[in-house]
XYZ file of C-alpha atoms in Angstrom:
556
model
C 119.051 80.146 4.760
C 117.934 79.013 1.510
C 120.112 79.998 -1.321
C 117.052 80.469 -3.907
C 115.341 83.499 -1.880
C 118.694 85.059 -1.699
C 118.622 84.740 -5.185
C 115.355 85.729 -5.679
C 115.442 89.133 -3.069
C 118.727 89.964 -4.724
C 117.794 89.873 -8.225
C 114.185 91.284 -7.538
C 116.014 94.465 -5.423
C 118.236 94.946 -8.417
C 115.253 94.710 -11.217
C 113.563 97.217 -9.160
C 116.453 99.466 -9.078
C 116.321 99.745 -12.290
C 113.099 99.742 -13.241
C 112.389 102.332 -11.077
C 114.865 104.163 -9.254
C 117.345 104.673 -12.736
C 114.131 105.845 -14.655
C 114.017 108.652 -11.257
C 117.491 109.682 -11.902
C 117.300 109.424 -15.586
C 114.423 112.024 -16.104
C 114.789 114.143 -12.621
C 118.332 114.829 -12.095
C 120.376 114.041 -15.485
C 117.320 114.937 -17.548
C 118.661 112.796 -20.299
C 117.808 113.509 -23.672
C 117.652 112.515 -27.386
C 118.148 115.811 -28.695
C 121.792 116.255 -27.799
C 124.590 115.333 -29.880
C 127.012 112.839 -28.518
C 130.665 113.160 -29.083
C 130.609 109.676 -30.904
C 128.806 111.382 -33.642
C 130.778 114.995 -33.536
C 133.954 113.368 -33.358
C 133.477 109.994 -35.346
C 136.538 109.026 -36.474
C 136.043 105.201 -36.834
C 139.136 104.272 -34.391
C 137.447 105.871 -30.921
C 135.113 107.804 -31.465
C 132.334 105.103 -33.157
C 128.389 105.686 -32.381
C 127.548 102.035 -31.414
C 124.475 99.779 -30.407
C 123.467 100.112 -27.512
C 123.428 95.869 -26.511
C 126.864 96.148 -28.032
C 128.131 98.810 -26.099
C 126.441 97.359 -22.734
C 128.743 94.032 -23.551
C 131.742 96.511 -23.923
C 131.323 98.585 -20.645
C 130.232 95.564 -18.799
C 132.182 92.958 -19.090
C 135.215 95.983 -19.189
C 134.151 96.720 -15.938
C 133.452 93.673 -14.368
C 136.673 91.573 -14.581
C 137.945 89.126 -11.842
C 137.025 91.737 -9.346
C 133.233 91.339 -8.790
C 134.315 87.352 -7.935
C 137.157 88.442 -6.007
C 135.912 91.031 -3.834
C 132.748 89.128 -2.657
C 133.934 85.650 -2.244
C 136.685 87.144 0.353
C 134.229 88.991 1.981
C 131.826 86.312 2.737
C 134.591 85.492 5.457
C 132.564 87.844 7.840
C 129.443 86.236 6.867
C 126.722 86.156 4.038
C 124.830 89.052 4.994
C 127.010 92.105 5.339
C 128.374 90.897 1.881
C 124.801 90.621 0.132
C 123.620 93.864 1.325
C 126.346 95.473 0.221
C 126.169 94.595 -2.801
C 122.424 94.912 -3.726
C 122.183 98.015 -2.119
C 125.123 99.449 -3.373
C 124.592 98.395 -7.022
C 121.071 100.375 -6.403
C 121.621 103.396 -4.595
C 126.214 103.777 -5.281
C 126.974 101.809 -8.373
C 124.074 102.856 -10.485
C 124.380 106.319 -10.484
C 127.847 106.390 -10.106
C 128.618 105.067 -13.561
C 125.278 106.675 -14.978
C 126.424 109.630 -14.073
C 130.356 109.305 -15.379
C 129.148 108.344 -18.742
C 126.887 111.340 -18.389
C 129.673 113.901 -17.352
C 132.352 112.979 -19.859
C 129.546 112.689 -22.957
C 128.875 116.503 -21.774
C 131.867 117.465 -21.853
C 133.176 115.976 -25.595
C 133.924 112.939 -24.056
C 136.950 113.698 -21.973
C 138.222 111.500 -19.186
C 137.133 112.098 -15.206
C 140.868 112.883 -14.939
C 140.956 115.460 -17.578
C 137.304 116.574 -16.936
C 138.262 117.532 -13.057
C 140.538 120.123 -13.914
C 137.912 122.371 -15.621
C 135.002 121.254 -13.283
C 136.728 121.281 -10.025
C 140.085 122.911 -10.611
C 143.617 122.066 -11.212
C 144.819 120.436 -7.732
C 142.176 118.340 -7.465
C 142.891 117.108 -11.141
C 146.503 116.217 -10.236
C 145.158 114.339 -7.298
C 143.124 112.434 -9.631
C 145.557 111.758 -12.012
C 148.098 110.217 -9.236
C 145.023 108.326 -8.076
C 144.163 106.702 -11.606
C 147.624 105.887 -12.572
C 148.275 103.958 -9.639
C 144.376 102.378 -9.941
C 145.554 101.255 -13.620
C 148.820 99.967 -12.625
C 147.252 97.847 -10.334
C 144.690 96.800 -12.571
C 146.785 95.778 -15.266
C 149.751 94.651 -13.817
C 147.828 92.243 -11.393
C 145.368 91.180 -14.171
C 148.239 89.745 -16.376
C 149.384 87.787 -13.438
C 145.653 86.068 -12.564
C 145.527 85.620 -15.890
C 149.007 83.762 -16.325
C 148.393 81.461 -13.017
C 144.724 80.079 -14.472
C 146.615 79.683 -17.769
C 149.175 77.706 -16.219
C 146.717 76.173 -13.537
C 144.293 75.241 -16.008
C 145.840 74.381 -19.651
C 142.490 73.017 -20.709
C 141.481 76.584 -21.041
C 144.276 77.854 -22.890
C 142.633 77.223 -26.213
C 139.303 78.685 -24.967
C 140.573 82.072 -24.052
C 142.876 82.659 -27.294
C 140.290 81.422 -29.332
C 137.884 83.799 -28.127
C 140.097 86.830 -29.559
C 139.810 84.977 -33.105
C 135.663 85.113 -32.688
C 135.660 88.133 -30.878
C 137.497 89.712 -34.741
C 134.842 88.141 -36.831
C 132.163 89.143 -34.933
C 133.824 92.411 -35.238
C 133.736 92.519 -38.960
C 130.398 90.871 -39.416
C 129.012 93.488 -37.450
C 130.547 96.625 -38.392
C 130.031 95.843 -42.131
C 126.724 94.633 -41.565
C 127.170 91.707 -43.234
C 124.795 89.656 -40.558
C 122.144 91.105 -38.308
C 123.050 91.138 -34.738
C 121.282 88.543 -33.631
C 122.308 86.173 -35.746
C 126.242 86.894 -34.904
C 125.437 86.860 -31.310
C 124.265 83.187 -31.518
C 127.094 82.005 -34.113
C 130.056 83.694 -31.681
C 128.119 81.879 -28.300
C 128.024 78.516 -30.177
C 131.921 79.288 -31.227
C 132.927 80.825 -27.767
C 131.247 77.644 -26.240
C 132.925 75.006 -28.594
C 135.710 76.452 -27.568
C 135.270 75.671 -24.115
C 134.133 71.957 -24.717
C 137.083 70.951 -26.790
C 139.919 73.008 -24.669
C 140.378 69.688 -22.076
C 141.144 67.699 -25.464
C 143.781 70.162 -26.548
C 145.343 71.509 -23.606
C 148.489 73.954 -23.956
C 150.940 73.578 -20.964
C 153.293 76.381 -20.490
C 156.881 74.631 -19.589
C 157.860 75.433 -16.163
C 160.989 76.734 -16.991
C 161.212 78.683 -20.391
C 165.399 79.409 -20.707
C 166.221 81.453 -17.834
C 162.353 82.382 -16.780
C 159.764 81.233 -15.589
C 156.659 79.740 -17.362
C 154.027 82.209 -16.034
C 156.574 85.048 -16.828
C 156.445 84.234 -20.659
C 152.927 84.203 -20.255
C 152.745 87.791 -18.635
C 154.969 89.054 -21.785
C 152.413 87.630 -24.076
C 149.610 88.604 -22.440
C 150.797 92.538 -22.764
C 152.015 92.323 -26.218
C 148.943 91.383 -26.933
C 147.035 94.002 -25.082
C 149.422 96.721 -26.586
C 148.818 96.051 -29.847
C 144.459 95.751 -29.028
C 144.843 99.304 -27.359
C 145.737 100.797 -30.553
C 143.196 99.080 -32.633
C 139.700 100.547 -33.858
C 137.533 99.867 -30.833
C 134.815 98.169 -33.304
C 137.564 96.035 -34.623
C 138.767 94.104 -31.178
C 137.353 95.610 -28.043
C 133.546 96.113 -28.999
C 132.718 92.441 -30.065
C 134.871 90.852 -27.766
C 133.349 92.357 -24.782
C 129.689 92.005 -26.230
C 130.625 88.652 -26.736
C 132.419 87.980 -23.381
C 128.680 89.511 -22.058
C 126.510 87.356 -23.461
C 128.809 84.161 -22.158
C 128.821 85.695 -18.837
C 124.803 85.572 -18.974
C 124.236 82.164 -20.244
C 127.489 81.079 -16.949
C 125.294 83.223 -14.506
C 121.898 81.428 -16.003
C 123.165 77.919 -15.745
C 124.504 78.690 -11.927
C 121.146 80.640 -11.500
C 119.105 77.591 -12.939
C 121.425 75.198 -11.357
C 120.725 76.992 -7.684
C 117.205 76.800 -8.483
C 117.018 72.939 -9.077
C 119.446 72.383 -6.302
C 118.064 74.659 -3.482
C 121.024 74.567 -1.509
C 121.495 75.544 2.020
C 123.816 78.082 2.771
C 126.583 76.749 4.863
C 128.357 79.754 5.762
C 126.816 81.901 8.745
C 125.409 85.142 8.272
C 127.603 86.819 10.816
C 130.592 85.468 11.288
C 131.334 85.744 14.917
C 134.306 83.336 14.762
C 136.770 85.020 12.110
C 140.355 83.482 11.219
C 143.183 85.260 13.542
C 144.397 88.022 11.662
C 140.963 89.112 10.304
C 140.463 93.230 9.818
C 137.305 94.465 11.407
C 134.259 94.966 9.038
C 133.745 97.916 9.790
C 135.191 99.837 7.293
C 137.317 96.994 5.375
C 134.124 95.556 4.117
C 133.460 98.137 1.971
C 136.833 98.236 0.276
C 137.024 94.496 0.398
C 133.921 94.066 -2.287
C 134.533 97.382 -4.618
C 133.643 96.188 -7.741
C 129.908 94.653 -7.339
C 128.812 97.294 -5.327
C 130.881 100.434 -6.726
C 133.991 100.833 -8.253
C 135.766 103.887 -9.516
C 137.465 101.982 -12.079
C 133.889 102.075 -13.488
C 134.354 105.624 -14.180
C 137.686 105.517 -15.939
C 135.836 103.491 -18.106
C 132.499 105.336 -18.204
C 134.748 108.096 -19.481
C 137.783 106.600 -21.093
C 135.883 104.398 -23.766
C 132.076 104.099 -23.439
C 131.416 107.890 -23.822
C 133.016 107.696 -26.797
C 130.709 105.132 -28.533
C 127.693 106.330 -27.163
C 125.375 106.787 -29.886
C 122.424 108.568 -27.793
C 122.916 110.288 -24.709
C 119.226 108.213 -23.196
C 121.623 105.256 -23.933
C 123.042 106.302 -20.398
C 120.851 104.839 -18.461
C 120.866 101.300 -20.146
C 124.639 101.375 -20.726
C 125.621 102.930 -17.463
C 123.189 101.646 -15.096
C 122.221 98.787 -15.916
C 126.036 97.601 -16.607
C 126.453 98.270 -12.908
C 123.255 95.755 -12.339
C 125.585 93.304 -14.447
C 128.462 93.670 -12.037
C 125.827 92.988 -9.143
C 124.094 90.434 -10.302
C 127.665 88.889 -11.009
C 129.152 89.745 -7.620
C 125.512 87.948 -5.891
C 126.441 84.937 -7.801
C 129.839 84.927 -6.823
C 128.272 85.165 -2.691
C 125.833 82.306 -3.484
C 128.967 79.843 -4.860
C 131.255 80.778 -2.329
C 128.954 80.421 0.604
C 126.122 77.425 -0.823
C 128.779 75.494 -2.497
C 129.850 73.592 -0.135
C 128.711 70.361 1.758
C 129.129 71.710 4.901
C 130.078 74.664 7.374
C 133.549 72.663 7.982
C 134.431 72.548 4.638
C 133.209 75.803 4.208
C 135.462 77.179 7.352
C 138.477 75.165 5.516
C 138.533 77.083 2.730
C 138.418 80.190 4.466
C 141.173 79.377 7.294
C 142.635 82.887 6.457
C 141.583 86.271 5.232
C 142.294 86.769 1.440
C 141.503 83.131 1.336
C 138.465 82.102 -0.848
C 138.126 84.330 -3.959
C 138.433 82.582 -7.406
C 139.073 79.395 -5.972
C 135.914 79.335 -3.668
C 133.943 80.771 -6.665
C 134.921 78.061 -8.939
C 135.051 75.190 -6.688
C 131.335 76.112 -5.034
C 130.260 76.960 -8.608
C 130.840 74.040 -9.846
C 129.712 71.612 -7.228
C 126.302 73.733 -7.478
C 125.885 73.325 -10.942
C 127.050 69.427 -11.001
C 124.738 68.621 -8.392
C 121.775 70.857 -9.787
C 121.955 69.854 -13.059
C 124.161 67.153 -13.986
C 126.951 68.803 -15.482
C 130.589 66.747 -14.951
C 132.210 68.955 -12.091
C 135.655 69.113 -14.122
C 133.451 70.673 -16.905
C 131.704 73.074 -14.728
C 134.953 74.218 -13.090
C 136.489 74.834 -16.915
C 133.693 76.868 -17.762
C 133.789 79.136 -14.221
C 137.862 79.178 -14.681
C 137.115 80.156 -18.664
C 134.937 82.943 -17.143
C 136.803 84.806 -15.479
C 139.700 84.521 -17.027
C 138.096 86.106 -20.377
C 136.625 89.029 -17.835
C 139.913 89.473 -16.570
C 141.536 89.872 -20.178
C 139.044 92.126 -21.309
C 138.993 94.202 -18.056
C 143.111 93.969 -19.309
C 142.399 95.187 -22.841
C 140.266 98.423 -21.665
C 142.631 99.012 -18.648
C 145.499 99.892 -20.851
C 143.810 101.453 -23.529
C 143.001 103.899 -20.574
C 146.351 104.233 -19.681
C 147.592 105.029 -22.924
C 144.465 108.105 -22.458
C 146.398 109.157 -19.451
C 149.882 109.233 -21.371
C 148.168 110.995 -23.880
C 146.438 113.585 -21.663
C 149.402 114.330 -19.534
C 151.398 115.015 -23.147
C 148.407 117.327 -23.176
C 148.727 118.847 -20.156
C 152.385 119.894 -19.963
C 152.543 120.004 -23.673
C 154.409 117.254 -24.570
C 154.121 116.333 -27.857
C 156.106 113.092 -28.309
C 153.787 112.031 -25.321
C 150.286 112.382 -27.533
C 151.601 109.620 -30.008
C 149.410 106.430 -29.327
C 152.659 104.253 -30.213
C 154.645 105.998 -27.058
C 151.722 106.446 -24.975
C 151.531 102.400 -25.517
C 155.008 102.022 -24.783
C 154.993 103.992 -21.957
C 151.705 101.782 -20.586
C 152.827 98.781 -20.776
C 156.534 99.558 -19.632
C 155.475 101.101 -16.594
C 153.324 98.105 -16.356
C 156.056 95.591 -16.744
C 158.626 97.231 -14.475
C 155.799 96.722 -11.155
C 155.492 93.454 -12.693
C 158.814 92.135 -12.590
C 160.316 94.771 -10.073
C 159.709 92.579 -7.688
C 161.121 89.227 -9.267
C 161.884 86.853 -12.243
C 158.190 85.312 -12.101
C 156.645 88.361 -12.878
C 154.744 88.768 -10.027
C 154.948 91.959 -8.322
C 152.108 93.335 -9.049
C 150.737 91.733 -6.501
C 152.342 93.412 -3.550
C 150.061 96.387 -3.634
C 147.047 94.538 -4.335
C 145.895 94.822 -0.770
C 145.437 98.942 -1.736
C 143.518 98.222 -4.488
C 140.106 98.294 -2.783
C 140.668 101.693 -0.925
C 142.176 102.856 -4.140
C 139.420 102.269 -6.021
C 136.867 103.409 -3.592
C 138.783 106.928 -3.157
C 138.733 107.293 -7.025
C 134.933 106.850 -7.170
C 134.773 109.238 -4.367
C 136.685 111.413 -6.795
C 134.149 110.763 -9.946
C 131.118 111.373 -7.847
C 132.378 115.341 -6.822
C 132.854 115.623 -10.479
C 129.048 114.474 -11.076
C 128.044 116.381 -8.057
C 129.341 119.896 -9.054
C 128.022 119.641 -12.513
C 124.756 118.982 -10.894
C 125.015 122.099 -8.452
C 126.080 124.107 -11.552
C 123.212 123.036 -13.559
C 120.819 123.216 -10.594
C 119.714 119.980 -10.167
C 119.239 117.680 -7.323
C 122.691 116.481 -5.606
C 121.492 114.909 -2.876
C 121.722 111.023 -4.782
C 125.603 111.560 -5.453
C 126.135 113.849 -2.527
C 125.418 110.993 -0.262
C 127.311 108.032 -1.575
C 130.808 110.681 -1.929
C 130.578 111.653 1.859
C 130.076 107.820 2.826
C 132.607 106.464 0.268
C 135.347 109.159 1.571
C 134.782 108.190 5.014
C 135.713 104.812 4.635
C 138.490 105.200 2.685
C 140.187 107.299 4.653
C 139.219 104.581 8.041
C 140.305 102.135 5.692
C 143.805 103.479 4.918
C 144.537 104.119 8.513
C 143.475 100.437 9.128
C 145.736 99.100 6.670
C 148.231 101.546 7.767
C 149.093 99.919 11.054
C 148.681 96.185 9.725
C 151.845 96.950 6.968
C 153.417 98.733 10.340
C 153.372 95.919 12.513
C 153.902 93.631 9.422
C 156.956 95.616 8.701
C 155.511 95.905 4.655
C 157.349 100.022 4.790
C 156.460 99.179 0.401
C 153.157 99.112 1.249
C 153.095 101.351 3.671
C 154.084 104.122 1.895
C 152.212 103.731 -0.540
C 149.453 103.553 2.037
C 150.458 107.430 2.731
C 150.397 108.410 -0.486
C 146.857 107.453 -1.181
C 145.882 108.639 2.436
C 147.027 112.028 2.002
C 145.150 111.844 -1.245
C 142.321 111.038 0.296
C 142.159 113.718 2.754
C 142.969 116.686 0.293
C 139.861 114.526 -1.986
C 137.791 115.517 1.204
C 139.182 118.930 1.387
C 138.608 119.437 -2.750
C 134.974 118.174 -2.404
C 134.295 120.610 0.611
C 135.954 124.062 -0.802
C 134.210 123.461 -4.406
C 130.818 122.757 -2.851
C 131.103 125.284 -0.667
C 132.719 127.974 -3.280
C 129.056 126.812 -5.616
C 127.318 127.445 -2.777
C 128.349 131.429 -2.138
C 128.372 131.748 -6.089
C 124.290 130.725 -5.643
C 123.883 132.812 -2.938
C 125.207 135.763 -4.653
C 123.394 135.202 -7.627
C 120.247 135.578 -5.423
């Protein structure tokens, strides 16, 4: 299979999504519409609430979104073959991830902006808004906890792009203040932060930082980790245009120009892919599939962490509400077109089916490594580019996606602090300082719970995927019962929440009896907790359907 018409069907199935099918859903079912005042302009209070440009705010809730995961997910997943992966992912991005996060941004900017959490309570009642809030606090956890560790080991891995990713914070707050003072026109400060972000990148081999191994009594990566979340806690509290707006839209427009040169460099090169399109010879140990695929590539195809920040940040910055469809949608096409590029490396990047069957030996092997590595022997063989260089810019990547995916992630946990203190009226709670505190401390103890190294977060990594999946399962009810109550057409969220339940719930029970026989009781519990969730999600999404259904019946 040639890897240029994968390209090409991908990217043409994804264009057409948009082009079409997010226009359908735009004007038929969310009737979007100028006329309506978004809470970024009712609530504008220059920290959160800031109406922003729409190309800005794409860079924001994309690259916040897309992280590490939309590599991750899809170069493990290639391990049963190219072609389950790639039509997840294109078809999900169409027909799941699209309207998904269209239609979070949607809810929350009706609804002044509030969080899917918070918003559940009022639009499907109170249990299934403490089910959601269990759900999203361990989702963040997760996130955040695991980020700052990925982070730390390419850091340490890599010190050539130490310099690179630090430096982009300093461009990412000039860009801030050239923009929000309009000082420069945006295009102008889009091409002076690229040619910074990407000077950056060429001198970071000349100066690189190494991390000692040993820093007194811990460990190099774990002094890392600390910085890393120091630094996040004191973004989170920052004005959003200050930090987190140009740093994403910056972070975006890198992520284009990496995705054009591996496009362009696929293009020239025309390579084969190696990998077969069904694996019929899996690595002992392998899950099945069916369901683990879809759980295996969340983010790429659909992700609920999309909605957390759908309605955590981006609704709060949207200046008009027909900005939805660009912003929402088409940052979900972002993620795809990401997560196909990620499939192309990991399964064209290599010189031949043996090499390609020794990197994936294992499952859970490939991922960043197989992404980088087949990245850059594409690109050096396509177009010339040193492979050390290439492999510095893919490391540089994603290891700005996954700080900025860091940065939003506990932002939105210091939302959930704050909404809790809410909730059960606790007022020392609502403080942004505490909420902070209580963010990253919760963080830090999963962490470093598990050892000196800092690492633990990555023992319940293997739940993030069915996690995730269950709380878009949980956004799309939301979307879905505001739909029924407005009568419009639910059939286009109605679907994708019946399938994504489904599988999360075959999913868990999967996983369940690998951490049994594995004798993982951590994991394993933690299993049941988000089982159990799952099945009173199905029951939640069942009685409120069925109660709008009666209450449209009677009002007949």
């Amino acid at each position: 299979m040639s890897a240029v018409l994968l390209l090409v069907v991908g990217l043409g199935a994804m264009g057409l999504g948009y082009l079409v099918y997010s226009k359908f859903i735009a004007e038929k079912v969310f009737r979007l519409t100028a006329d309506f005042q978004t809470p970024a302009h009712e609530f504008e209070d220059g920290v959160d609430f800031v109406p922003t440009n729409r190309y800005v705010l794409w860079g924001h809730h994309f690259t916040s979104v897309a992280g590490a995961a939309p590599i991750v997910g899809p170069a493990i997943a290639v391990i049963w073959g190219w072609l389950p992966a790639f039509l997840w992912v294109v078809l999900g991005t169409i027909f799941f991830a699209g309207i998904h996060d269209a239609g979070a941004v949607w809810a929350s900017v009706r609804n002044r902006a509030r969080s899917v959490g918070a918003l559940t309570g009022e639009v499907v009642g109170a249990r299934a808004r403490s089910i959601f809030m269990i759900v999203i606090f361990l989702l963040l956890l997760m996130v955040n906890a695991v980020f700052a560790v990925v982070i730390a080991g390419l850091m340490m891995d890599f010190p050539s792009a130490v310099v690179p990713v630090w430096g982009a914070i300093v461009v990412a707050l000039i860009i801030g203040q050239l923009i929000y003072r309009r000082i420069i026109g945006l295009g102008l400060v889009s091409l002076l932060g690229v040619l910074a972000l990407y000077a950056l990148i060429g001198i970071g081999p000349s100066v690189p930082v190494q991390m000692p191994a040993e820093v007194g009594f811990m460990p190099g990566n774990a002094i890392w980790i600390l910085i890393l979340f120091g630094y996040a806690a004191i973004a989170s509290l920052l004005p959003v245009w200050m930090l987190l707006q140009p740093r994403d839209y910056i972070n975006g427009l890198q992520l284009f120009i990496g995705l054009i040169i591996l496009y362009g460099a696929i293009a020239v090169l025309n390579p084969e892919i190696v990998a077969p399109g069904i694996n019929s010879n899996v690595p002992a140990g392998t899950p099945s599939l069916f369901p683990l695929l879809f759980v295996t590539i969340a983010c790429g195809a659909i992700s609920g962490f999309h909605g957390l920040v759908a309605s955590g940040t981006t609704s709060k910055q949207l200046n008009s509400e027909k900005d939805v469809r660009f912003v929402g949608y088409f940052g979900a096409v972002g993620e795809g077109m990401l997560a196909l590029g990620a499939i192309l490396a990991a399964t064209a990047g290599f010189a031949s089916l043996g090499d390609w069957q020794a990197m994936y030996d294992a499952f859970g092997q490939g991922g960043v490594n197989a992404f980088v590595e087949g990245g850059a022997f594409i690109i050096h063989n396509g177009i010339g580019i040193p492979e050390a260089t290439a492999a510095t810019l893919l490391t540089v990547m994603a290891a700005l996606f996954a700080g900025t995916t860091m940065d939003t992630g506990l932002r939105l946990q210091r939302y959930i602090f704050q909404e809790w203190g809410e909730i059960y009226d606790l007022a020392w709670m609502k403080k942004p300082a505490v909420a902070t505190l209580l963010a990253v401390g919760s963080c830090l103890i999963l962490a470093f719970g598990a050892g000196a190294d800092g690492s633990g977060g990555l023992i319940i990594w293997p739940l993030f995927g069915t996690t995730n999946q269950l709380l878009a399962g949980l956004t799309l009810l939301v979307v879905s019962v505001m739909l029924v109550r407005k009568g419009r057409p639910v059939g286009y969220t109605l679907v994708p929440l019946i399938f994504l339940v489904i599988v999360t719930v075959l999913a868990l029970l999967a996983q369940l009896r690998s951490f049994y026989e594995a004798g993982n009781y951590f994991l394993l519990g933690l299993d049941i907790v988000v089982l159990i969730a799952s099945v009173l999600v199905a029951m939640e999404c069942t009685a409120a359907l069925k109660r709008l259904r009666g209450e449209a019946q009677a009002a007949k």
